[in-house]
Amino acid sequence: MVIVLGIETTCDDTAVAVVADGKTILSNVISSQTNLHQKFGGVFPELAARQHNETLLPILENAIQEADISVDQIDLIAVAKGPGLIGSLMIGMNAAKSLSLAWNKPFVGVNHVEAHLYGAIMSHPSPVFPAIGVVISGGHTFIVRIEAIGKYQLIGATVDDAIGEAFDKVAAMLDLPYPGGPAIEAIAREGDPSRYPFKAGVVKGKPWDFSFSGLKTNVLYTIKGQNCDKLCKIAIPPEQIPHIAASFQEVALMAIVERAISAASKFKCAAIYFGGGVSVNERLREIMSKKKGKDVQVFWPKKGLSLDNAAMIAGLGFHCFQGTGDSLDLEPSPRISFCLHS
Ligand code: KG4
Ligand code: ZN
């Protein structure tokens, strides 16, 4: 059995987990900073880094205790090396390097976005490849063909906002709290998704690319009036807000569902894996199960593996480790990709 300690500090969640053999979660501890950032309506990078610094060691102790292991039993340390906020990334990376030196154990840097996809893969006992992978988070939206763990071909990506970012921005327009995704989903339950004829963008000649910025502006003008900016006051009656939220959510989610299903058919894949924060959305899961057709299997991350977490980092770290691990020169990167371009 290979036991991996995972560390995640790419954005505003401090997380440490212990995972055996890339799939058995022994502990998955997350400390969210949502309350800290809520009053700024988004993540305040400097504050995020300081909070990681304060929280990481207590969380580490919790994760080891909860896993009921001793430090001696840890074989490898895996850390999210990017993409993310540089100040936040540095805290996790320096902690991983220090532990690696102090405990005399190898460490490996893991791509956070690839790990989101792995969150869905590790949630199911026998992976089905080739498969379509769809990452829908606050910072990323793209579709890949997964040949095997570590081998991906990029099929399409957003040309502007990530879908989670669009949820967050529309929520801010409606004076809903940050993060916007859960707030929009909750209020959309009271609304009629066909009330407003919003449209998601299409990218000419690139059927699997996404564009959410036109949709976002369309929603902004509907809420605040033509040519208004985000500082203007809401100009619609409050009873319209659930209908706006539901109509926006439906259109944004349909853009994901349609591309995922057509990519599965075009690229001859019988399975679709979803990863990233937006994959917890119940309405998305509902639409997907209605539209997917009987020949395609859909895999979602288990509870605790959609939003930022360290179990996905430890899990993927198990597969990335090639015997020696990374050198202490490894630096975190705010921007890195993991795909081969099509
Ligand atoms: O994957 P994640 O935790 O962090 C990134 O790597 O970005 O995703 C966070 C994003 C936020 O934009 C948040 O609004 C969105 O996931 N999100 C949701 C829901 N819960 C979180 N979006 C839609 N519906 C939800 N229930
Ligand atoms: Zn993430």
mmCIF file of C-alpha atoms and ligand atoms in Angstrom:
data_model
loop_
_atom_site.group_PDB
_atom_site.id
_atom_site.type_symbol
_atom_site.label_atom_id
_atom_site.label_comp_id
_atom_site.label_asym_id
_atom_site.label_seq_id
_atom_site.Cartn_x
_atom_site.Cartn_y
_atom_site.Cartn_z
ATOM 1 C CA MET A 1 0.000 0.000 0.000
ATOM 2 C CA VAL A 2 1.332 3.464 -0.958
ATOM 3 C CA ILE A 3 0.217 6.258 1.372
ATOM 4 C CA VAL A 4 0.251 9.795 -0.027
ATOM 5 C CA LEU A 5 -0.194 13.011 1.937
ATOM 6 C CA GLY A 6 -1.799 15.684 -0.288
ATOM 7 C CA ILE A 7 -1.604 19.456 0.189
ATOM 8 C CA GLU A 8 -3.853 21.964 -1.593
ATOM 9 C CA THR A 9 -3.510 25.755 -1.266
ATOM 10 C CA THR A 10 -4.083 27.081 -4.805
ATOM 11 C CA CYS A 11 -6.827 29.564 -4.005
ATOM 12 C CA ASP A 12 -8.930 30.095 -0.876
ATOM 13 C CA ASP A 13 -9.252 26.598 0.603
ATOM 14 C CA THR A 14 -6.549 25.129 2.802
ATOM 15 C CA ALA A 15 -6.730 21.345 2.506
ATOM 16 C CA VAL A 16 -4.706 18.293 3.523
ATOM 17 C CA ALA A 17 -5.652 14.667 2.853
ATOM 18 C CA VAL A 18 -4.248 11.171 3.191
ATOM 19 C CA VAL A 19 -4.995 8.723 0.364
ATOM 20 C CA ALA A 20 -3.873 5.120 -0.078
ATOM 21 C CA ASP A 21 -3.026 3.721 -3.532
ATOM 22 C CA GLY A 22 -4.508 6.718 -5.314
ATOM 23 C CA LYS A 23 -8.080 5.847 -4.390
ATOM 24 C CA THR A 24 -8.811 5.005 -0.751
ATOM 25 C CA ILE A 25 -9.404 8.226 1.177
ATOM 26 C CA LEU A 26 -8.174 7.917 4.774
ATOM 27 C CA SER A 27 -8.805 11.595 5.544
ATOM 28 C CA ASN A 28 -9.848 14.690 3.589
ATOM 29 C CA VAL A 29 -9.688 17.850 5.716
ATOM 30 C CA ILE A 30 -10.679 21.211 4.246
ATOM 31 C CA SER A 31 -10.678 24.632 5.861
ATOM 32 C CA SER A 32 -12.642 27.080 3.731
ATOM 33 C CA GLN A 33 -11.844 30.792 3.797
ATOM 34 C CA THR A 34 -15.231 31.782 2.343
ATOM 35 C CA ASN A 35 -16.264 33.866 5.374
ATOM 36 C CA LEU A 36 -13.004 35.788 5.246
ATOM 37 C CA HIS A 37 -13.412 36.799 1.591
ATOM 38 C CA GLN A 38 -17.191 37.221 1.455
ATOM 39 C CA LYS A 39 -17.131 40.902 2.387
ATOM 40 C CA PHE A 40 -14.854 41.605 -0.618
ATOM 41 C CA GLY A 41 -17.197 39.770 -3.023
ATOM 42 C CA GLY A 42 -14.309 37.563 -4.202
ATOM 43 C CA VAL A 43 -10.926 36.171 -3.147
ATOM 44 C CA PHE A 44 -8.490 38.746 -1.690
ATOM 45 C CA PRO A 45 -5.136 37.139 -2.662
ATOM 46 C CA GLU A 46 -2.917 38.567 0.095
ATOM 47 C CA LEU A 47 -5.403 37.579 2.780
ATOM 48 C CA ALA A 48 -5.737 34.095 1.278
ATOM 49 C CA ALA A 49 -1.974 33.499 1.508
ATOM 50 C CA ARG A 50 -1.797 34.680 5.113
ATOM 51 C CA GLN A 51 -4.726 32.471 6.075
ATOM 52 C CA HIS A 52 -3.104 29.400 4.456
ATOM 53 C CA ASN A 53 -0.025 30.139 6.497
ATOM 54 C CA GLU A 54 -2.020 30.097 9.733
ATOM 55 C CA THR A 55 -4.229 27.132 8.936
ATOM 56 C CA LEU A 56 -1.967 24.673 7.157
ATOM 57 C CA LEU A 57 -0.162 23.110 10.110
ATOM 58 C CA PRO A 58 -3.267 22.541 12.284
ATOM 59 C CA ILE A 59 -5.037 21.044 9.233
ATOM 60 C CA LEU A 60 -2.040 18.792 8.582
ATOM 61 C CA GLU A 61 -2.181 17.463 12.129
ATOM 62 C CA ASN A 62 -5.942 16.853 11.801
ATOM 63 C CA ALA A 63 -5.507 14.995 8.522
ATOM 64 C CA ILE A 64 -2.832 12.663 9.921
ATOM 65 C CA GLN A 65 -4.840 12.045 13.095
ATOM 66 C CA GLU A 66 -8.060 11.393 11.232
ATOM 67 C CA ALA A 67 -6.301 8.956 8.891
ATOM 68 C CA ASP A 68 -5.077 7.153 12.001
ATOM 69 C CA ILE A 69 -1.551 6.750 10.654
ATOM 70 C CA SER A 70 1.879 7.732 11.913
ATOM 71 C CA VAL A 71 4.196 9.995 9.901
ATOM 72 C CA ASP A 72 6.455 6.966 9.287
ATOM 73 C CA GLN A 73 3.731 5.368 7.206
ATOM 74 C CA ILE A 74 3.594 8.258 4.698
ATOM 75 C CA ASP A 75 5.403 7.275 1.468
ATOM 76 C CA LEU A 76 5.017 10.442 -0.593
ATOM 77 C CA ILE A 77 3.966 14.091 -0.277
ATOM 78 C CA ALA A 78 1.935 15.531 -3.174
ATOM 79 C CA VAL A 79 1.291 19.250 -3.516
ATOM 80 C CA ALA A 80 -0.735 21.363 -5.956
ATOM 81 C CA LYS A 81 1.922 23.241 -7.961
ATOM 82 C CA GLY A 82 -0.529 25.400 -9.991
ATOM 83 C CA PRO A 83 -2.446 26.931 -11.580
ATOM 84 C CA GLY A 84 -3.593 29.340 -8.868
ATOM 85 C CA LEU A 85 -2.705 32.448 -6.878
ATOM 86 C CA ILE A 86 1.056 32.695 -6.501
ATOM 87 C CA GLY A 87 1.029 33.742 -2.820
ATOM 88 C CA SER A 88 -1.303 30.863 -1.934
ATOM 89 C CA LEU A 89 0.647 28.337 -4.026
ATOM 90 C CA MET A 90 3.925 29.269 -2.326
ATOM 91 C CA ILE A 91 2.589 28.353 1.116
ATOM 92 C CA GLY A 92 1.642 24.806 0.065
ATOM 93 C CA MET A 93 4.803 24.296 -1.990
ATOM 94 C CA ASN A 94 7.121 25.481 0.801
ATOM 95 C CA ALA A 95 5.297 23.307 3.319
ATOM 96 C CA ALA A 96 5.652 20.255 1.045
ATOM 97 C CA LYS A 97 9.368 20.875 0.516
ATOM 98 C CA SER A 98 9.964 21.417 4.256
ATOM 99 C CA LEU A 99 8.108 18.213 5.156
ATOM 100 C CA SER A 100 9.994 16.341 2.448
ATOM 101 C CA LEU A 101 13.313 17.455 3.951
ATOM 102 C CA ALA A 102 12.298 17.005 7.582
ATOM 103 C CA TRP A 103 10.749 13.559 7.086
ATOM 104 C CA ASN A 104 13.160 12.455 4.371
ATOM 105 C CA LYS A 105 10.362 11.511 1.991
ATOM 106 C CA PRO A 106 9.923 12.316 -1.716
ATOM 107 C CA PHE A 107 7.477 14.971 -2.878
ATOM 108 C CA VAL A 108 5.740 15.548 -6.203
ATOM 109 C CA GLY A 109 4.020 18.624 -7.678
ATOM 110 C CA VAL A 110 0.566 17.995 -9.146
ATOM 111 C CA ASN A 111 -1.517 20.061 -11.580
ATOM 112 C CA HIS A 112 -4.609 21.299 -9.701
ATOM 113 C CA VAL A 113 -6.864 21.263 -12.760
ATOM 114 C CA GLU A 114 -5.868 17.765 -13.816
ATOM 115 C CA ALA A 115 -6.550 16.779 -10.201
ATOM 116 C CA HIS A 116 -10.130 18.112 -10.512
ATOM 117 C CA LEU A 117 -10.690 15.585 -13.284
ATOM 118 C CA TYR A 118 -9.022 12.900 -11.210
ATOM 119 C CA GLY A 119 -11.576 13.710 -8.445
ATOM 120 C CA ALA A 120 -14.234 12.092 -10.651
ATOM 121 C CA ILE A 121 -11.963 9.242 -11.784
ATOM 122 C CA MET A 122 -11.019 8.239 -8.227
ATOM 123 C CA SER A 123 -14.681 8.287 -7.194
ATOM 124 C CA HIS A 124 -15.397 5.173 -9.279
ATOM 125 C CA PRO A 125 -13.667 1.815 -8.930
ATOM 126 C CA SER A 126 -13.061 0.894 -12.591
ATOM 127 C CA PRO A 127 -12.265 3.808 -14.889
ATOM 128 C CA VAL A 128 -13.640 3.650 -18.431
ATOM 129 C CA PHE A 129 -11.187 5.028 -21.043
ATOM 130 C CA PRO A 130 -11.062 6.625 -23.530
ATOM 131 C CA ALA A 131 -13.429 9.138 -21.990
ATOM 132 C CA ILE A 132 -14.407 12.762 -22.231
ATOM 133 C CA GLY A 133 -13.249 14.893 -19.297
ATOM 134 C CA VAL A 134 -15.015 18.162 -18.534
ATOM 135 C CA VAL A 135 -13.506 20.573 -16.012
ATOM 136 C CA ILE A 136 -15.949 23.248 -14.832
ATOM 137 C CA SER A 137 -14.543 25.368 -12.047
ATOM 138 C CA GLY A 138 -14.151 28.971 -10.954
ATOM 139 C CA GLY A 139 -10.978 29.411 -12.996
ATOM 140 C CA HIS A 140 -11.241 26.830 -15.804
ATOM 141 C CA THR A 141 -13.719 25.443 -18.316
ATOM 142 C CA PHE A 142 -12.562 22.929 -20.889
ATOM 143 C CA ILE A 143 -13.142 19.542 -22.480
ATOM 144 C CA VAL A 144 -10.458 16.916 -23.048
ATOM 145 C CA ARG A 145 -10.321 13.394 -24.388
ATOM 146 C CA ILE A 146 -8.771 11.218 -21.684
ATOM 147 C CA GLU A 147 -6.714 8.397 -23.176
ATOM 148 C CA ALA A 148 -5.377 7.358 -19.758
ATOM 149 C CA ILE A 149 -4.520 9.086 -16.491
ATOM 150 C CA GLY A 150 -1.839 11.614 -17.505
ATOM 151 C CA LYS A 151 -2.655 11.482 -21.228
ATOM 152 C CA TYR A 152 -5.132 14.086 -22.466
ATOM 153 C CA GLN A 153 -6.028 15.787 -25.706
ATOM 154 C CA LEU A 154 -7.604 19.247 -25.519
ATOM 155 C CA ILE A 155 -10.911 19.410 -27.409
ATOM 156 C CA GLY A 156 -12.318 22.790 -26.385
ATOM 157 C CA ALA A 157 -11.995 25.536 -23.786
ATOM 158 C CA THR A 158 -13.550 28.825 -22.820
ATOM 159 C CA VAL A 159 -12.341 31.805 -24.796
ATOM 160 C CA ASP A 160 -13.251 34.227 -21.993
ATOM 161 C CA ASP A 161 -14.819 33.547 -18.558
ATOM 162 C CA ALA A 162 -14.864 30.201 -16.805
ATOM 163 C CA ILE A 163 -18.390 28.970 -16.063
ATOM 164 C CA GLY A 164 -17.910 29.260 -12.259
ATOM 165 C CA GLU A 165 -16.671 32.812 -12.750
ATOM 166 C CA ALA A 166 -19.854 33.598 -14.740
ATOM 167 C CA PHE A 167 -21.974 32.186 -11.856
ATOM 168 C CA ASP A 168 -19.988 34.323 -9.394
ATOM 169 C CA LYS A 169 -20.358 37.494 -11.496
ATOM 170 C CA VAL A 170 -24.089 37.041 -12.139
ATOM 171 C CA ALA A 171 -24.595 36.404 -8.404
ATOM 172 C CA ALA A 172 -22.772 39.674 -7.631
ATOM 173 C CA MET A 173 -25.092 41.521 -10.081
ATOM 174 C CA LEU A 174 -28.055 40.126 -8.158
ATOM 175 C CA ASP A 175 -26.511 41.112 -4.783
ATOM 176 C CA LEU A 176 -26.210 37.430 -3.847
ATOM 177 C CA PRO A 177 -23.280 36.349 -1.627
ATOM 178 C CA TYR A 178 -19.904 34.981 -2.798
ATOM 179 C CA PRO A 179 -19.325 32.252 -3.961
ATOM 180 C CA GLY A 180 -22.137 32.754 -6.429
ATOM 181 C CA GLY A 181 -22.649 29.195 -7.700
ATOM 182 C CA PRO A 182 -24.476 27.770 -4.669
ATOM 183 C CA ALA A 183 -26.438 31.033 -4.237
ATOM 184 C CA ILE A 184 -27.628 31.026 -7.871
ATOM 185 C CA GLU A 185 -28.508 27.324 -7.718
ATOM 186 C CA ALA A 186 -30.567 27.817 -4.539
ATOM 187 C CA ILE A 187 -32.559 30.829 -5.775
ATOM 188 C CA ALA A 188 -32.991 29.311 -9.255
ATOM 189 C CA ARG A 189 -35.082 26.516 -7.686
ATOM 190 C CA GLU A 190 -37.878 29.088 -7.201
ATOM 191 C CA GLY A 191 -37.599 30.415 -10.763
ATOM 192 C CA ASP A 192 -38.766 29.594 -14.272
ATOM 193 C CA PRO A 193 -35.737 28.719 -16.447
ATOM 194 C CA SER A 194 -37.540 29.638 -19.668
ATOM 195 C CA ARG A 195 -38.665 33.118 -18.572
ATOM 196 C CA TYR A 196 -35.693 35.010 -20.071
ATOM 197 C CA PRO A 197 -34.355 34.085 -23.534
ATOM 198 C CA PHE A 198 -30.633 34.305 -22.675
ATOM 199 C CA LYS A 199 -28.074 32.692 -24.986
ATOM 200 C CA ALA A 200 -24.588 31.328 -24.336
ATOM 201 C CA GLY A 201 -21.902 32.243 -26.847
ATOM 202 C CA VAL A 202 -20.672 30.068 -29.700
ATOM 203 C CA VAL A 203 -17.182 30.346 -31.117
ATOM 204 C CA LYS A 204 -17.082 30.349 -34.932
ATOM 205 C CA GLY A 205 -15.420 27.225 -36.319
ATOM 206 C CA LYS A 206 -14.753 25.812 -32.832
ATOM 207 C CA PRO A 207 -17.790 23.766 -31.837
ATOM 208 C CA TRP A 208 -16.370 22.668 -28.474
ATOM 209 C CA ASP A 209 -15.162 26.064 -27.277
ATOM 210 C CA PHE A 210 -17.184 28.083 -24.775
ATOM 211 C CA SER A 211 -17.930 31.776 -24.361
ATOM 212 C CA PHE A 212 -19.767 33.160 -21.356
ATOM 213 C CA SER A 213 -18.969 36.873 -21.483
ATOM 214 C CA GLY A 214 -21.827 37.805 -23.886
ATOM 215 C CA LEU A 215 -24.283 35.876 -21.713
ATOM 216 C CA LYS A 216 -23.000 37.727 -18.655
ATOM 217 C CA THR A 217 -23.479 41.139 -20.333
ATOM 218 C CA ASN A 218 -26.924 40.127 -21.540
ATOM 219 C CA VAL A 219 -27.883 39.262 -17.932
ATOM 220 C CA LEU A 220 -26.329 42.514 -16.651
ATOM 221 C CA TYR A 221 -28.378 44.677 -19.054
ATOM 222 C CA THR A 222 -31.540 42.747 -18.218
ATOM 223 C CA ILE A 223 -31.014 43.313 -14.485
ATOM 224 C CA LYS A 224 -29.719 46.893 -14.519
ATOM 225 C CA GLY A 225 -30.831 48.374 -17.851
ATOM 226 C CA GLN A 226 -29.226 48.680 -21.290
ATOM 227 C CA ASN A 227 -25.583 49.848 -21.238
ATOM 228 C CA CYS A 228 -25.464 49.965 -17.432
ATOM 229 C CA ASP A 229 -22.360 48.721 -15.629
ATOM 230 C CA LYS A 230 -22.074 46.463 -12.590
ATOM 231 C CA LEU A 231 -22.124 49.464 -10.214
ATOM 232 C CA CYS A 232 -25.659 50.470 -11.288
ATOM 233 C CA LYS A 233 -28.608 49.532 -9.074
ATOM 234 C CA ILE A 234 -30.878 46.572 -9.812
ATOM 235 C CA ALA A 235 -33.723 47.884 -12.015
ATOM 236 C CA ILE A 236 -36.057 44.869 -12.013
ATOM 237 C CA PRO A 237 -38.664 43.911 -9.377
ATOM 238 C CA PRO A 238 -37.328 41.448 -6.736
ATOM 239 C CA GLU A 239 -39.778 38.716 -7.811
ATOM 240 C CA GLN A 240 -37.918 38.505 -11.145
ATOM 241 C CA ILE A 241 -34.605 37.540 -9.500
ATOM 242 C CA PRO A 242 -35.300 33.787 -9.234
ATOM 243 C CA HIS A 243 -36.395 33.771 -12.908
ATOM 244 C CA ILE A 244 -33.201 35.564 -13.983
ATOM 245 C CA ALA A 245 -31.064 33.151 -11.926
ATOM 246 C CA ALA A 246 -32.892 30.090 -13.300
ATOM 247 C CA SER A 247 -32.746 31.307 -16.917
ATOM 248 C CA PHE A 248 -29.027 32.145 -16.685
ATOM 249 C CA GLN A 249 -28.213 28.840 -14.966
ATOM 250 C CA GLU A 250 -30.133 26.788 -17.530
ATOM 251 C CA VAL A 251 -28.392 28.376 -20.509
ATOM 252 C CA ALA A 252 -24.902 28.186 -18.945
ATOM 253 C CA LEU A 253 -25.366 24.529 -17.960
ATOM 254 C CA MET A 254 -26.857 23.587 -21.343
ATOM 255 C CA ALA A 255 -23.693 24.922 -23.029
ATOM 256 C CA ILE A 256 -21.702 22.398 -20.984
ATOM 257 C CA VAL A 257 -24.125 19.497 -21.451
ATOM 258 C CA GLU A 258 -24.477 19.909 -25.221
ATOM 259 C CA ARG A 259 -20.728 20.095 -25.850
ATOM 260 C CA ALA A 260 -19.935 17.213 -23.508
ATOM 261 C CA ILE A 261 -22.470 14.934 -25.202
ATOM 262 C CA SER A 262 -21.503 15.862 -28.756
ATOM 263 C CA ALA A 263 -17.798 15.471 -27.911
ATOM 264 C CA ALA A 264 -18.454 11.980 -26.545
ATOM 265 C CA SER A 265 -20.100 10.998 -29.816
ATOM 266 C CA LYS A 266 -17.571 12.694 -32.142
ATOM 267 C CA PHE A 267 -14.495 11.431 -30.248
ATOM 268 C CA LYS A 268 -15.932 7.937 -29.743
ATOM 269 C CA CYS A 269 -16.029 7.876 -25.950
ATOM 270 C CA ALA A 270 -18.550 5.911 -23.910
ATOM 271 C CA ALA A 271 -17.943 7.816 -20.666
ATOM 272 C CA ILE A 272 -17.871 11.418 -19.476
ATOM 273 C CA TYR A 273 -16.087 12.536 -16.281
ATOM 274 C CA PHE A 274 -16.973 15.889 -14.705
ATOM 275 C CA GLY A 275 -14.649 17.737 -12.330
ATOM 276 C CA GLY A 276 -14.476 21.133 -10.599
ATOM 277 C CA GLY A 277 -16.698 23.178 -8.306
ATOM 278 C CA VAL A 278 -19.647 23.576 -10.718
ATOM 279 C CA SER A 279 -19.999 19.770 -10.889
ATOM 280 C CA VAL A 280 -21.796 19.802 -7.506
ATOM 281 C CA ASN A 281 -24.710 21.614 -9.178
ATOM 282 C CA GLU A 282 -27.797 19.375 -8.899
ATOM 283 C CA ARG A 283 -29.532 20.915 -11.893
ATOM 284 C CA LEU A 284 -26.496 20.072 -14.056
ATOM 285 C CA ARG A 285 -26.636 16.463 -12.898
ATOM 286 C CA GLU A 286 -30.370 16.364 -13.607
ATOM 287 C CA ILE A 287 -30.066 17.777 -17.150
ATOM 288 C CA MET A 288 -27.103 15.518 -17.908
ATOM 289 C CA SER A 289 -28.944 12.368 -16.880
ATOM 290 C CA LYS A 290 -31.952 13.354 -19.037
ATOM 291 C CA LYS A 291 -29.933 14.214 -22.143
ATOM 292 C CA LYS A 292 -27.009 11.796 -22.192
ATOM 293 C CA GLY A 293 -28.561 8.791 -23.951
ATOM 294 C CA LYS A 294 -28.183 5.187 -22.830
ATOM 295 C CA ASP A 295 -24.802 4.503 -24.459
ATOM 296 C CA VAL A 296 -22.886 7.057 -22.399
ATOM 297 C CA GLN A 297 -21.937 6.657 -18.750
ATOM 298 C CA VAL A 298 -21.514 9.813 -16.697
ATOM 299 C CA PHE A 299 -19.220 9.950 -13.660
ATOM 300 C CA TRP A 300 -19.366 12.668 -10.999
ATOM 301 C CA PRO A 301 -16.946 13.328 -8.151
ATOM 302 C CA LYS A 302 -18.098 11.911 -4.821
ATOM 303 C CA LYS A 303 -19.017 14.304 -2.015
ATOM 304 C CA GLY A 304 -15.962 16.304 -0.946
ATOM 305 C CA LEU A 305 -14.165 15.794 -4.271
ATOM 306 C CA SER A 306 -15.814 18.446 -6.512
ATOM 307 C CA LEU A 307 -14.737 21.660 -4.850
ATOM 308 C CA ASP A 308 -11.090 22.304 -4.010
ATOM 309 C CA ASN A 309 -9.731 19.474 -1.847
ATOM 310 C CA ALA A 310 -6.442 17.672 -1.190
ATOM 311 C CA ALA A 311 -7.696 14.095 -1.697
ATOM 312 C CA MET A 312 -7.662 14.672 -5.466
ATOM 313 C CA ILE A 313 -4.082 16.020 -5.147
ATOM 314 C CA ALA A 314 -2.890 13.012 -3.114
ATOM 315 C CA GLY A 315 -4.754 10.650 -5.462
ATOM 316 C CA LEU A 316 -3.215 12.066 -8.628
ATOM 317 C CA GLY A 317 0.172 12.369 -6.881
ATOM 318 C CA PHE A 318 0.189 8.570 -6.583
ATOM 319 C CA HIS A 319 0.015 8.308 -10.399
ATOM 320 C CA CYS A 320 2.487 11.158 -11.104
ATOM 321 C CA PHE A 321 5.239 9.725 -8.904
ATOM 322 C CA GLN A 322 7.944 8.123 -11.041
ATOM 323 C CA GLY A 323 10.221 6.751 -8.336
ATOM 324 C CA THR A 324 12.272 9.801 -7.379
ATOM 325 C CA GLY A 325 9.793 12.673 -7.141
ATOM 326 C CA ASP A 326 10.449 16.342 -7.903
ATOM 327 C CA SER A 327 13.582 18.222 -6.901
ATOM 328 C CA LEU A 328 13.556 20.955 -4.277
ATOM 329 C CA ASP A 329 14.004 23.450 -7.161
ATOM 330 C CA LEU A 330 10.396 22.954 -8.262
ATOM 331 C CA GLU A 331 8.582 26.312 -8.266
ATOM 332 C CA PRO A 332 4.804 26.782 -8.249
ATOM 333 C CA SER A 333 3.269 28.290 -11.419
ATOM 334 C CA PRO A 334 0.182 30.530 -11.482
ATOM 335 C CA ARG A 335 -0.514 29.350 -15.070
ATOM 336 C CA ILE A 336 0.192 25.850 -16.370
ATOM 337 C CA SER A 337 -1.664 23.539 -18.707
ATOM 338 C CA PHE A 338 -1.554 19.783 -18.822
ATOM 339 C CA CYS A 339 -3.028 18.968 -22.219
ATOM 340 C CA LEU A 340 -1.658 18.049 -25.578
ATOM 341 C CA HIS A 341 -3.285 20.399 -28.072
ATOM 342 C CA SER A 342 -5.502 18.827 -30.702
HETATM 343 O O1 KG4 B 1 -13.203 23.972 -8.378
HETATM 344 P P1 KG4 B 1 -13.433 25.106 -7.451
HETATM 345 O O2 KG4 B 1 -13.644 24.807 -5.999
HETATM 346 O O3 KG4 B 1 -12.269 26.138 -7.525
HETATM 347 C C1 KG4 B 1 -11.546 26.417 -8.661
HETATM 348 O O4 KG4 B 1 -10.546 25.690 -8.935
HETATM 349 O O5 KG4 B 1 -11.949 27.384 -9.356
HETATM 350 O O6 KG4 B 1 -14.695 25.878 -8.048
HETATM 351 C C2 KG4 B 1 -15.239 27.017 -7.469
HETATM 352 C C3 KG4 B 1 -16.365 27.494 -8.370
HETATM 353 C C4 KG4 B 1 -16.911 28.866 -7.971
HETATM 354 O O7 KG4 B 1 -16.966 29.687 -9.120
HETATM 355 C C5 KG4 B 1 -18.299 28.532 -7.461
HETATM 356 O O8 KG4 B 1 -19.246 29.578 -7.651
HETATM 357 C C6 KG4 B 1 -18.667 27.309 -8.273
HETATM 358 O O9 KG4 B 1 -17.463 26.560 -8.322
HETATM 359 N N1 KG4 B 1 -19.721 26.510 -7.630
HETATM 360 C C7 KG4 B 1 -20.933 26.269 -8.194
HETATM 361 C C8 KG4 B 1 -21.679 25.559 -7.231
HETATM 362 N N2 KG4 B 1 -20.893 25.366 -6.120
HETATM 363 C C9 KG4 B 1 -19.698 25.962 -6.388
HETATM 364 N N3 KG4 B 1 -21.438 26.600 -9.399
HETATM 365 C C10 KG4 B 1 -22.693 26.229 -9.663
HETATM 366 N N4 KG4 B 1 -23.472 25.549 -8.790
HETATM 367 C C11 KG4 B 1 -23.021 25.206 -7.573
HETATM 368 N N5 KG4 B 1 -23.807 24.553 -6.715
HETATM 369 ZN ZN ZN B 2 -10.126 24.147 -8.088
#
